[in-house]
Amino acid sequence: MNMTALLLAATVPALPLPPTPAGNAPASVLSAPVAPEGGPAQTIAVGTPVPAQWWREFGNDALNALVERGLKANPDIAAADATLRQAQELARASVGGLLPQVDAGYQASRARTSNTIAPVLADQNVMLYTLHTAQVSLSWSPDVFGGGRARVRSARAAARAQAARADAARSMVVANLVQSAIQYAALGEEIDATRDAVTAYRDVLALIKLRQKIGAVGASDVAAQETALAAIEGQLPGLERARKAQEAQIAVLIGVAPGSSLPPVPRMDELTLPAQLPLSLPAQVVAHRPDVRSAAAIMEGASADMKAAVAARLPSFTLSAQYGGTANTFADMFASGNPFWTLLGGVSAPIFHAGSLLHQSHAARAALEAAQAQYRSTALQAFADVSNALTAIKTDGDALAAADRGNRASADSLNFTRRQYELGAVGTFTLLPVLAARAEARSTWVQARAARLVDTVALYQSLGGGTGQQLGQ
């Protein structure tokens, strides 16, 4: 490549960001789904951004306090903020490379001259002397071909990428905390439902034993009910273990050791399902999602790195100056005849580096292409997350409607069958499936309610989940 071509390559501006892939957004992102029928109705407001403090939409003060504590005390957020400050300081430091550097120095030396060499001082009789030297030096490398400016842009892009990661850390902590609180409450209800089922199984077992005494049923009926009772009792330890795990997760998210006393966690019936959900437009999703903003900043930094790699193959210029004074006494350093000054100018150009500079520029271009592909992938994944969240909300509503019907029907069926059993109209093996169906239906109903709340959180998060310092306001 000749010098003219190199100069042209060096002055090419950084590659622009690829256009926002809004036209590739799935149809489900651009249109509102039908409001689900199960439980409270939810409507979709197309074009509405995500509220900065979206967790307040659930209408619970205990949840709000839990999230605020997590935002202040979570160690992951603290680490992300510290890393952000580091990146910002490095970006500010990179600007100094574009400006002249000024340094000052002072040196004092004490020496004795040998008799066999000419003395350094005018007085031939002085063999022991002191030299004081003070000087100011200035150096500057003009950024003729933009390599220094490209490095500054790269450092600033790295700071913006880290800022987006810090936002992502806040968003993730808030979403995980709200979801953990919902799961904790749901597991509490499942435990209560299972304990109610255990009580019902024990009541039936007592009834069967009473009927056995009068000869109405045999030992097989008692054994069958005892087996069913043991099975339902065996579900409790697993549920309690899962609830303890959620409790430990909440503790970690708010920055305390597991096992510590937790602040109040809301119950399921204390959480209000948001009646209106936001649905950002594709351009808003790309602008608000921290992962997309981070990918865009990384791509911009890769573009700047490629420009810097090209500039490294071009000549570099250096200007420097020195001014100072030297004397055998401190007060005479700048007396008449003692000051000195120097002006230097230089240019250097790479001639032979065994192809390393060329390959470094090729590597920078490959890194840019990888960053562009990663940006497109991240943006498309953002649309997929929104689409999946919308689908989940619709299907959760249908599932909750079915679970609600099943829960009410199972309760009626159990009451009816139990009265029949007490009257002797049906046997034990007719009652047992009804008991099992009742326990399963109630558990499914609790899980369906929790799923609808959790997937509502997932929609908020997929749309960006509140950005920047707004999360802590």
CSV table of C-alpha atoms in Angstrom, one decimal:
chain,number,residue,atom,x,y,z
A,1,MET,CA,0.0,0.0,0.0
A,2,ASN,CA,1.5,3.4,-1.0
A,3,MET,CA,1.6,6.5,1.2
A,4,THR,CA,-1.4,8.1,-0.5
A,5,ALA,CA,-3.6,5.1,0.1
A,6,LEU,CA,-2.5,5.0,3.7
A,7,LEU,CA,-3.4,8.7,4.2
A,8,LEU,CA,-6.8,8.1,2.7
A,9,ALA,CA,-7.4,5.1,4.9
A,10,ALA,CA,-6.4,7.0,8.0
A,11,THR,CA,-8.7,9.9,7.3
A,12,VAL,CA,-11.8,7.7,6.8
A,13,PRO,CA,-14.3,8.4,9.6
A,14,ALA,CA,-15.3,5.8,12.1
A,15,LEU,CA,-17.9,3.4,10.7
A,16,PRO,CA,-21.4,4.4,11.7
A,17,LEU,CA,-23.6,2.2,13.8
A,18,PRO,CA,-25.8,-0.2,11.8
A,19,PRO,CA,-29.4,1.0,11.5
A,20,THR,CA,-31.8,0.0,14.3
A,21,PRO,CA,-33.4,-3.3,13.2
A,22,ALA,CA,-36.9,-2.1,13.9
A,23,GLY,CA,-38.1,-3.5,10.7
A,24,ASN,CA,-37.1,-7.0,11.8
A,25,ALA,CA,-39.3,-6.8,14.9
A,26,PRO,CA,-41.8,-9.7,15.2
A,27,ALA,CA,-45.5,-8.8,14.7
A,28,SER,CA,-46.2,-9.6,18.3
A,29,VAL,CA,-44.0,-6.8,19.4
A,30,LEU,CA,-45.9,-4.3,17.3
A,31,SER,CA,-49.4,-5.2,18.2
A,32,ALA,CA,-51.1,-5.6,21.5
A,33,PRO,CA,-52.3,-9.1,22.5
A,34,VAL,CA,-55.9,-9.9,23.6
A,35,ALA,CA,-56.3,-9.2,27.4
A,36,PRO,CA,-56.3,-12.5,29.2
A,37,GLU,CA,-59.5,-13.8,30.8
A,38,GLY,CA,-58.0,-15.4,33.9
A,39,GLY,CA,-58.0,-13.1,37.0
A,40,PRO,CA,-57.8,-9.4,36.7
A,41,ALA,CA,-57.8,-8.0,33.1
A,42,GLN,CA,-54.6,-6.5,31.8
A,43,THR,CA,-54.4,-4.2,28.8
A,44,ILE,CA,-51.4,-3.3,26.6
A,45,ALA,CA,-50.5,0.3,26.0
A,46,VAL,CA,-48.5,0.3,22.7
A,47,GLY,CA,-45.8,3.0,22.6
A,48,THR,CA,-45.7,3.5,26.4
A,49,PRO,CA,-42.2,3.3,28.0
A,50,VAL,CA,-41.5,1.3,31.0
A,51,PRO,CA,-41.9,3.2,34.3
A,52,ALA,CA,-38.5,3.9,35.9
A,53,GLN,CA,-39.8,2.3,39.2
A,54,TRP,CA,-42.0,-0.3,37.6
A,55,TRP,CA,-42.1,-2.5,40.7
A,56,ARG,CA,-44.4,0.1,42.3
A,57,GLU,CA,-47.1,-1.0,39.8
A,58,PHE,CA,-47.7,-4.0,42.0
A,59,GLY,CA,-49.0,-1.7,44.7
A,60,ASN,CA,-47.2,-3.1,47.8
A,61,ASP,CA,-45.2,-1.0,50.2
A,62,ALA,CA,-43.3,-4.0,51.6
A,63,LEU,CA,-42.1,-4.9,48.0
A,64,ASN,CA,-41.1,-1.3,47.4
A,65,ALA,CA,-39.0,-1.3,50.6
A,66,LEU,CA,-37.4,-4.6,49.7
A,67,VAL,CA,-36.4,-3.3,46.2
A,68,GLU,CA,-35.1,0.0,47.6
A,69,ARG,CA,-32.9,-1.9,50.1
A,70,GLY,CA,-31.6,-4.1,47.3
A,71,LEU,CA,-30.6,-1.1,45.2
A,72,LYS,CA,-28.7,0.4,48.1
A,73,ALA,CA,-27.0,-2.7,49.5
A,74,ASN,CA,-26.6,-5.3,46.7
A,75,PRO,CA,-22.9,-6.1,46.2
A,76,ASP,CA,-23.2,-6.8,42.5
A,77,ILE,CA,-24.6,-3.3,42.0
A,78,ALA,CA,-21.7,-1.9,44.1
A,79,ALA,CA,-19.2,-3.8,42.1
A,80,ALA,CA,-20.7,-2.6,38.8
A,81,ASP,CA,-20.7,1.0,40.0
A,82,ALA,CA,-17.1,0.8,41.0
A,83,THR,CA,-16.1,-0.7,37.7
A,84,LEU,CA,-18.0,2.1,36.0
A,85,ARG,CA,-16.1,4.8,37.9
A,86,GLN,CA,-12.9,3.1,36.9
A,87,ALA,CA,-13.9,3.1,33.2
A,88,GLN,CA,-14.9,6.7,33.4
A,89,GLU,CA,-11.6,7.7,35.0
A,90,LEU,CA,-9.7,5.8,32.3
A,91,ALA,CA,-11.7,7.6,29.6
A,92,ARG,CA,-10.8,11.0,31.2
A,93,ALA,CA,-7.1,10.0,31.5
A,94,SER,CA,-7.0,9.1,27.8
A,95,VAL,CA,-7.7,12.7,26.8
A,96,GLY,CA,-4.3,13.7,28.3
A,97,GLY,CA,-2.5,11.9,25.5
A,98,LEU,CA,-3.7,14.5,23.0
A,99,LEU,CA,-2.3,17.5,24.9
A,100,PRO,CA,1.2,18.7,25.6
A,101,GLN,CA,3.0,17.2,28.5
A,102,VAL,CA,4.9,19.5,30.8
A,103,ASP,CA,7.3,18.3,33.5
A,104,ALA,CA,9.7,20.0,35.9
A,105,GLY,CA,12.8,18.7,37.5
A,106,TYR,CA,15.6,19.6,39.8
A,107,GLN,CA,18.8,17.8,40.4
A,108,ALA,CA,21.7,18.5,42.8
A,109,SER,CA,25.0,16.6,42.6
A,110,ARG,CA,28.2,16.7,44.7
A,111,ALA,CA,31.4,15.6,43.1
A,112,ARG,CA,35.2,15.7,43.4
A,113,THR,CA,37.4,16.0,40.3
A,114,SER,CA,40.6,13.9,39.9
A,115,ASN,CA,43.9,15.6,39.6
A,116,THR,CA,44.7,13.8,36.4
A,117,ILE,CA,41.8,15.2,34.4
A,118,ALA,CA,40.8,18.7,33.5
A,119,PRO,CA,38.5,20.2,36.1
A,120,VAL,CA,35.0,21.1,35.0
A,121,LEU,CA,35.0,24.4,36.7
A,122,ALA,CA,36.8,27.6,35.7
A,123,ASP,CA,38.7,27.7,39.0
A,124,GLN,CA,41.5,25.3,38.6
A,125,ASN,CA,42.0,25.0,42.3
A,126,VAL,CA,38.5,23.8,43.0
A,127,MET,CA,38.5,20.0,43.1
A,128,LEU,CA,35.3,19.5,45.1
A,129,TYR,CA,32.1,21.1,43.8
A,130,THR,CA,28.3,21.0,43.7
A,131,LEU,CA,26.1,21.4,40.6
A,132,HIS,CA,22.4,22.5,40.8
A,133,THR,CA,20.2,21.9,37.7
A,134,ALA,CA,16.6,22.9,37.3
A,135,GLN,CA,14.6,22.5,34.1
A,136,VAL,CA,11.2,22.5,32.6
A,137,SER,CA,10.5,20.2,29.7
A,138,LEU,CA,7.6,20.1,27.3
A,139,SER,CA,6.7,17.4,24.8
A,140,TRP,CA,3.8,17.0,22.4
A,141,SER,CA,2.9,14.4,19.7
A,142,PRO,CA,0.5,16.1,17.3
A,143,ASP,CA,-2.4,13.7,16.5
A,144,VAL,CA,-2.0,14.3,12.7
A,145,PHE,CA,-3.8,11.1,11.6
A,146,GLY,CA,-6.4,10.8,14.3
A,147,GLY,CA,-5.0,7.7,16.2
A,148,GLY,CA,-5.0,9.5,19.5
A,149,ARG,CA,-8.6,10.8,19.0
A,150,ALA,CA,-9.6,7.2,18.1
A,151,ARG,CA,-8.1,5.9,21.3
A,152,VAL,CA,-10.1,8.5,23.3
A,153,ARG,CA,-13.3,7.5,21.5
A,154,SER,CA,-12.5,3.9,22.3
A,155,ALA,CA,-12.0,4.6,26.0
A,156,ARG,CA,-15.2,6.7,26.1
A,157,ALA,CA,-17.1,3.9,24.4
A,158,ALA,CA,-15.8,1.4,27.0
A,159,ALA,CA,-17.1,3.7,29.7
A,160,ARG,CA,-20.5,3.8,28.0
A,161,ALA,CA,-20.6,0.0,27.7
A,162,GLN,CA,-19.8,-0.3,31.4
A,163,ALA,CA,-22.5,2.3,32.2
A,164,ALA,CA,-25.0,0.0,30.4
A,165,ARG,CA,-23.7,-3.0,32.3
A,166,ALA,CA,-24.2,-1.1,35.5
A,167,ASP,CA,-27.8,-0.4,34.5
A,168,ALA,CA,-28.2,-4.1,33.6
A,169,ALA,CA,-27.0,-5.0,37.0
A,170,ARG,CA,-29.6,-2.8,38.7
A,171,SER,CA,-32.3,-4.1,36.4
A,172,MET,CA,-31.3,-7.7,37.0
A,173,VAL,CA,-31.2,-7.3,40.8
A,174,VAL,CA,-34.6,-5.6,40.8
A,175,ALA,CA,-36.2,-8.2,38.6
A,176,ASN,CA,-34.7,-11.2,40.5
A,177,LEU,CA,-35.7,-9.6,43.8
A,178,VAL,CA,-39.3,-9.1,42.7
A,179,GLN,CA,-39.5,-12.6,41.2
A,180,SER,CA,-38.0,-14.2,44.3
A,181,ALA,CA,-40.5,-12.4,46.5
A,182,ILE,CA,-43.3,-13.7,44.3
A,183,GLN,CA,-42.0,-17.2,44.4
A,184,TYR,CA,-41.4,-17.0,48.1
A,185,ALA,CA,-45.0,-15.9,48.6
A,186,ALA,CA,-46.3,-18.6,46.2
A,187,LEU,CA,-44.4,-21.3,48.0
A,188,GLY,CA,-45.9,-20.1,51.3
A,189,GLU,CA,-49.3,-20.6,49.8
A,190,GLU,CA,-48.4,-24.0,48.4
A,191,ILE,CA,-47.2,-25.0,51.9
A,192,ASP,CA,-50.4,-23.8,53.4
A,193,ALA,CA,-52.4,-25.7,50.8
A,194,THR,CA,-50.4,-28.8,51.3
A,195,ARG,CA,-50.9,-28.6,55.1
A,196,ASP,CA,-54.6,-28.2,54.5
A,197,ALA,CA,-54.5,-31.3,52.3
A,198,VAL,CA,-52.7,-33.2,55.0
A,199,THR,CA,-55.4,-32.2,57.5
A,200,ALA,CA,-58.1,-33.4,55.1
A,201,TYR,CA,-56.3,-36.7,54.5
A,202,ARG,CA,-56.0,-37.2,58.2
A,203,ASP,CA,-59.7,-36.5,58.8
A,204,VAL,CA,-60.6,-39.0,56.1
A,205,LEU,CA,-58.2,-41.5,57.6
A,206,ALA,CA,-59.9,-41.1,61.0
A,207,LEU,CA,-63.3,-41.5,59.3
A,208,ILE,CA,-62.1,-44.7,57.5
A,209,LYS,CA,-60.8,-46.1,60.8
A,210,LEU,CA,-64.1,-45.4,62.4
A,211,ARG,CA,-65.9,-47.2,59.6
A,212,GLN,CA,-63.5,-50.1,60.0
A,213,LYS,CA,-64.5,-50.5,63.6
A,214,ILE,CA,-68.1,-51.0,62.5
A,215,GLY,CA,-67.1,-53.4,59.8
A,216,ALA,CA,-68.0,-51.1,56.9
A,217,VAL,CA,-64.5,-51.2,55.3
A,218,GLY,CA,-61.5,-53.4,55.5
A,219,ALA,CA,-57.8,-53.0,56.3
A,220,SER,CA,-57.0,-52.4,52.6
A,221,ASP,CA,-59.0,-49.2,52.7
A,222,VAL,CA,-57.1,-48.0,55.8
A,223,ALA,CA,-53.7,-48.9,54.2
A,224,ALA,CA,-54.6,-47.1,51.0
A,225,GLN,CA,-55.5,-43.9,52.9
A,226,GLU,CA,-52.4,-44.2,55.0
A,227,THR,CA,-50.3,-44.5,51.8
A,228,ALA,CA,-52.0,-41.4,50.4
A,229,LEU,CA,-51.4,-39.5,53.6
A,230,ALA,CA,-47.7,-40.4,53.6
A,231,ALA,CA,-47.4,-39.3,50.0
A,232,ILE,CA,-48.9,-35.8,50.6
A,233,GLU,CA,-46.9,-35.4,53.8
A,234,GLY,CA,-43.8,-36.2,51.8
A,235,GLN,CA,-44.4,-33.1,49.6
A,236,LEU,CA,-44.0,-30.7,52.5
A,237,PRO,CA,-40.2,-31.0,53.0
A,238,GLY,CA,-39.5,-30.2,49.4
A,239,LEU,CA,-41.7,-27.2,49.4
A,240,GLU,CA,-40.2,-25.9,52.7
A,241,ARG,CA,-36.7,-26.5,51.3
A,242,ALA,CA,-37.6,-24.5,48.1
A,243,ARG,CA,-39.0,-21.7,50.2
A,244,LYS,CA,-35.8,-21.6,52.3
A,245,ALA,CA,-33.8,-21.3,49.1
A,246,GLN,CA,-35.9,-18.4,48.0
A,247,GLU,CA,-35.4,-16.8,51.4
A,248,ALA,CA,-31.6,-17.2,51.0
A,249,GLN,CA,-31.8,-15.7,47.5
A,250,ILE,CA,-33.7,-12.6,48.8
A,251,ALA,CA,-31.1,-12.2,51.6
A,252,VAL,CA,-28.2,-12.3,49.0
A,253,LEU,CA,-30.0,-9.8,46.8
A,254,ILE,CA,-30.5,-7.3,49.6
A,255,GLY,CA,-26.9,-7.7,50.7
A,256,VAL,CA,-27.3,-9.7,54.0
A,257,ALA,CA,-26.1,-13.1,55.0
A,258,PRO,CA,-28.6,-16.0,54.4
A,259,GLY,CA,-30.3,-16.8,57.7
A,260,SER,CA,-30.5,-13.2,58.7
A,261,SER,CA,-33.8,-11.6,59.6
A,262,LEU,CA,-35.5,-10.4,56.5
A,263,PRO,CA,-37.7,-7.3,56.1
A,264,PRO,CA,-41.4,-8.1,55.5
A,265,VAL,CA,-42.1,-10.0,52.2
A,266,PRO,CA,-45.6,-9.5,50.8
A,267,ARG,CA,-48.1,-12.4,50.5
A,268,MET,CA,-49.6,-13.3,47.2
A,269,ASP,CA,-53.0,-11.7,48.0
A,270,GLU,CA,-51.2,-8.5,48.9
A,271,LEU,CA,-49.8,-8.1,45.4
A,272,THR,CA,-51.8,-6.2,42.8
A,273,LEU,CA,-51.5,-7.3,39.2
A,274,PRO,CA,-50.8,-4.2,37.1
A,275,ALA,CA,-53.9,-3.4,35.1
A,276,GLN,CA,-52.0,-1.7,32.2
A,277,LEU,CA,-48.8,-2.9,30.8
A,278,PRO,CA,-46.3,-0.9,28.7
A,279,LEU,CA,-45.2,-2.0,25.2
A,280,SER,CA,-42.3,0.0,23.9
A,281,LEU,CA,-41.9,0.5,20.2
A,282,PRO,CA,-38.9,-1.3,18.6
A,283,ALA,CA,-36.7,1.8,18.6
A,284,GLN,CA,-37.5,2.3,22.3
A,285,VAL,CA,-36.6,-1.2,23.1
A,286,VAL,CA,-33.2,-0.8,21.4
A,287,ALA,CA,-32.6,2.5,23.1
A,288,HIS,CA,-33.6,1.3,26.6
A,289,ARG,CA,-32.3,-2.2,26.8
A,290,PRO,CA,-29.0,-2.1,28.7
A,291,ASP,CA,-27.6,-5.1,26.8
A,292,VAL,CA,-28.3,-3.5,23.5
A,293,ARG,CA,-26.8,-0.2,24.6
A,294,SER,CA,-23.7,-2.1,25.8
A,295,ALA,CA,-23.4,-3.9,22.5
A,296,ALA,CA,-23.7,-0.6,20.6
A,297,ALA,CA,-21.0,1.0,22.7
A,298,ILE,CA,-18.7,-2.0,22.2
A,299,MET,CA,-19.2,-1.7,18.5
A,300,GLU,CA,-18.4,2.0,18.5
A,301,GLY,CA,-15.2,1.2,20.5
A,302,ALA,CA,-14.2,-1.5,18.0
A,303,SER,CA,-14.6,1.1,15.2
A,304,ALA,CA,-12.3,3.5,17.0
A,305,ASP,CA,-9.8,0.7,17.6
A,306,MET,CA,-9.7,-0.1,13.9
A,307,LYS,CA,-9.0,3.6,13.2
A,308,ALA,CA,-6.2,3.6,15.7
A,309,ALA,CA,-4.7,0.5,14.2
A,310,VAL,CA,-4.6,2.1,10.8
A,311,ALA,CA,-3.0,5.3,12.2
A,312,ALA,CA,-0.3,3.2,13.9
A,313,ARG,CA,1.0,2.4,10.4
A,314,LEU,CA,1.5,6.1,9.5
A,315,PRO,CA,4.3,8.5,10.5
A,316,SER,CA,4.3,10.1,14.0
A,317,PHE,CA,5.6,13.5,14.9
A,318,THR,CA,7.2,14.7,18.1
A,319,LEU,CA,7.9,18.2,19.3
A,320,SER,CA,9.8,18.9,22.5
A,321,ALA,CA,11.5,21.8,24.3
A,322,GLN,CA,13.6,22.2,27.5
A,323,TYR,CA,14.5,25.3,29.5
A,324,GLY,CA,16.5,25.4,32.6
A,325,GLY,CA,19.7,26.5,34.4
A,326,THR,CA,22.8,25.0,35.9
A,327,ALA,CA,25.2,26.5,38.5
A,328,ASN,CA,27.3,25.5,41.4
A,329,THR,CA,25.1,27.4,43.7
A,330,PHE,CA,21.3,27.2,43.9
A,331,ALA,CA,20.8,31.0,43.7
A,332,ASP,CA,22.9,31.3,40.5
A,333,MET,CA,21.1,28.7,38.4
A,334,PHE,CA,19.3,31.3,36.4
A,335,ALA,CA,22.0,34.1,36.6
A,336,SER,CA,23.4,35.5,33.4
A,337,GLY,CA,25.1,32.9,31.3
A,338,ASN,CA,23.7,29.9,33.2
A,339,PRO,CA,20.3,29.3,31.7
A,340,PHE,CA,20.0,26.8,28.8
A,341,TRP,CA,17.3,25.8,26.3
A,342,THR,CA,16.7,23.1,23.7
A,343,LEU,CA,14.1,22.8,20.9
A,344,LEU,CA,13.6,19.4,19.2
A,345,GLY,CA,11.4,18.2,16.4
A,346,GLY,CA,11.2,14.7,15.0
A,347,VAL,CA,9.3,12.3,12.8
A,348,SER,CA,9.3,8.6,12.7
A,349,ALA,CA,7.6,6.1,10.3
A,350,PRO,CA,7.4,2.4,10.5
A,351,ILE,CA,9.5,0.7,7.8
A,352,PHE,CA,9.6,-2.9,8.7
A,353,HIS,CA,7.7,-4.6,11.5
A,354,ALA,CA,7.4,-8.1,9.9
A,355,GLY,CA,3.7,-7.5,9.0
A,356,SER,CA,2.7,-7.1,12.6
A,357,LEU,CA,1.0,-3.6,12.1
A,358,LEU,CA,-0.8,-4.9,9.0
A,359,HIS,CA,-2.1,-7.9,10.9
A,360,GLN,CA,-3.1,-5.8,13.8
A,361,SER,CA,-5.3,-3.6,11.6
A,362,HIS,CA,-6.8,-6.7,10.1
A,363,ALA,CA,-7.5,-8.1,13.6
A,364,ALA,CA,-9.2,-4.7,14.5
A,365,ARG,CA,-11.4,-4.9,11.4
A,366,ALA,CA,-12.4,-8.5,12.4
A,367,ALA,CA,-13.2,-7.4,15.9
A,368,LEU,CA,-15.4,-4.6,14.5
A,369,GLU,CA,-17.3,-7.1,12.3
A,370,ALA,CA,-17.7,-9.4,15.3
A,371,ALA,CA,-19.1,-6.5,17.4
A,372,GLN,CA,-21.5,-5.5,14.6
A,373,ALA,CA,-22.8,-9.1,14.4
A,374,GLN,CA,-23.1,-9.2,18.2
A,375,TYR,CA,-25.1,-6.0,18.2
A,376,ARG,CA,-27.5,-7.4,15.7
A,377,SER,CA,-27.8,-10.6,17.6
A,378,THR,CA,-28.4,-8.7,20.9
A,379,ALA,CA,-31.1,-6.5,19.3
A,380,LEU,CA,-32.9,-9.5,17.8
A,381,GLN,CA,-32.8,-11.3,21.1
A,382,ALA,CA,-34.3,-8.3,22.8
A,383,PHE,CA,-37.3,-8.5,20.4
A,384,ALA,CA,-37.5,-12.2,21.1
A,385,ASP,CA,-37.6,-11.6,24.8
A,386,VAL,CA,-40.5,-9.1,24.4
A,387,SER,CA,-42.4,-11.5,22.1
A,388,ASN,CA,-41.9,-14.4,24.6
A,389,ALA,CA,-43.0,-12.2,27.5
A,390,LEU,CA,-46.2,-11.1,25.7
A,391,THR,CA,-47.0,-14.7,24.7
A,392,ALA,CA,-46.4,-15.9,28.3
A,393,ILE,CA,-48.8,-13.2,29.6
A,394,LYS,CA,-51.5,-14.3,27.2
A,395,THR,CA,-51.1,-18.0,27.9
A,396,ASP,CA,-50.7,-17.4,31.7
A,397,GLY,CA,-54.1,-15.7,31.6
A,398,ASP,CA,-55.7,-18.7,29.9
A,399,ALA,CA,-53.9,-21.1,32.3
A,400,LEU,CA,-55.1,-19.1,35.3
A,401,ALA,CA,-58.7,-19.1,34.1
A,402,ALA,CA,-58.5,-22.9,33.7
A,403,ALA,CA,-56.8,-23.3,37.1
A,404,ASP,CA,-59.4,-21.1,38.8
A,405,ARG,CA,-62.2,-23.2,37.3
A,406,GLY,CA,-60.4,-26.4,38.4
A,407,ASN,CA,-59.8,-25.1,41.9
A,408,ARG,CA,-63.4,-24.3,42.5
A,409,ALA,CA,-64.7,-27.5,40.8
A,410,SER,CA,-62.3,-29.7,42.9
A,411,ALA,CA,-63.5,-28.1,46.1
A,412,ASP,CA,-67.1,-28.7,45.2
A,413,SER,CA,-66.3,-32.3,44.1
A,414,LEU,CA,-64.4,-33.1,47.3
A,415,ASN,CA,-67.3,-31.8,49.5
A,416,PHE,CA,-69.9,-33.7,47.5
A,417,THR,CA,-67.8,-37.0,47.4
A,418,ARG,CA,-67.0,-36.8,51.1
A,419,ARG,CA,-70.7,-36.5,52.0
A,420,GLN,CA,-71.4,-39.5,49.8
A,421,TYR,CA,-68.6,-41.4,51.5
A,422,GLU,CA,-70.0,-40.5,55.0
A,423,LEU,CA,-73.4,-41.8,53.8
A,424,GLY,CA,-71.8,-45.0,52.5
A,425,ALA,CA,-72.8,-44.2,48.9
A,426,VAL,CA,-69.1,-44.5,47.6
A,427,GLY,CA,-66.1,-46.4,48.7
A,428,THR,CA,-62.6,-45.4,49.8
A,429,PHE,CA,-61.1,-45.8,46.3
A,430,THR,CA,-63.6,-43.4,44.9
A,431,LEU,CA,-62.7,-40.8,47.6
A,432,LEU,CA,-58.9,-41.0,47.2
A,433,PRO,CA,-58.7,-39.7,43.6
A,434,VAL,CA,-60.9,-36.8,44.6
A,435,LEU,CA,-58.7,-35.9,47.5
A,436,ALA,CA,-55.6,-36.1,45.2
A,437,ALA,CA,-57.3,-34.0,42.5
A,438,ARG,CA,-58.3,-31.3,45.1
A,439,ALA,CA,-54.7,-31.0,46.3
A,440,GLU,CA,-53.3,-30.8,42.8
A,441,ALA,CA,-55.9,-28.3,41.6
A,442,ARG,CA,-55.2,-25.9,44.5
A,443,SER,CA,-51.4,-26.2,43.9
A,444,THR,CA,-51.9,-25.5,40.2
A,445,TRP,CA,-54.0,-22.5,41.0
A,446,VAL,CA,-51.3,-21.0,43.2
A,447,GLN,CA,-48.7,-21.7,40.6
A,448,ALA,CA,-50.8,-20.1,37.8
A,449,ARG,CA,-51.3,-16.9,39.9
A,450,ALA,CA,-47.5,-16.8,40.6
A,451,ALA,CA,-46.7,-17.4,36.9
A,452,ARG,CA,-48.8,-14.4,35.8
A,453,LEU,CA,-47.0,-12.1,38.2
A,454,VAL,CA,-43.6,-13.5,37.3
A,455,ASP,CA,-44.2,-13.1,33.6
A,456,THR,CA,-45.4,-9.6,34.1
A,457,VAL,CA,-42.0,-8.9,35.7
A,458,ALA,CA,-40.4,-10.5,32.7
A,459,LEU,CA,-42.2,-8.1,30.3
A,460,TYR,CA,-40.9,-5.1,32.3
A,461,GLN,CA,-37.4,-6.5,32.2
A,462,SER,CA,-37.5,-7.4,28.5
A,463,LEU,CA,-38.5,-3.8,27.7
A,464,GLY,CA,-35.5,-2.4,29.5
A,465,GLY,CA,-36.7,-2.6,33.1
A,466,GLY,CA,-36.0,1.1,34.0
A,467,THR,CA,-32.6,2.5,33.1
A,468,GLY,CA,-29.8,4.6,34.7
A,469,GLN,CA,-30.1,6.2,38.0
A,470,GLN,CA,-33.8,6.4,37.7
A,471,LEU,CA,-33.9,2.9,39.3
A,472,GLY,CA,-32.8,4.3,42.5
A,473,GLN,CA,-34.9,7.5,42.6
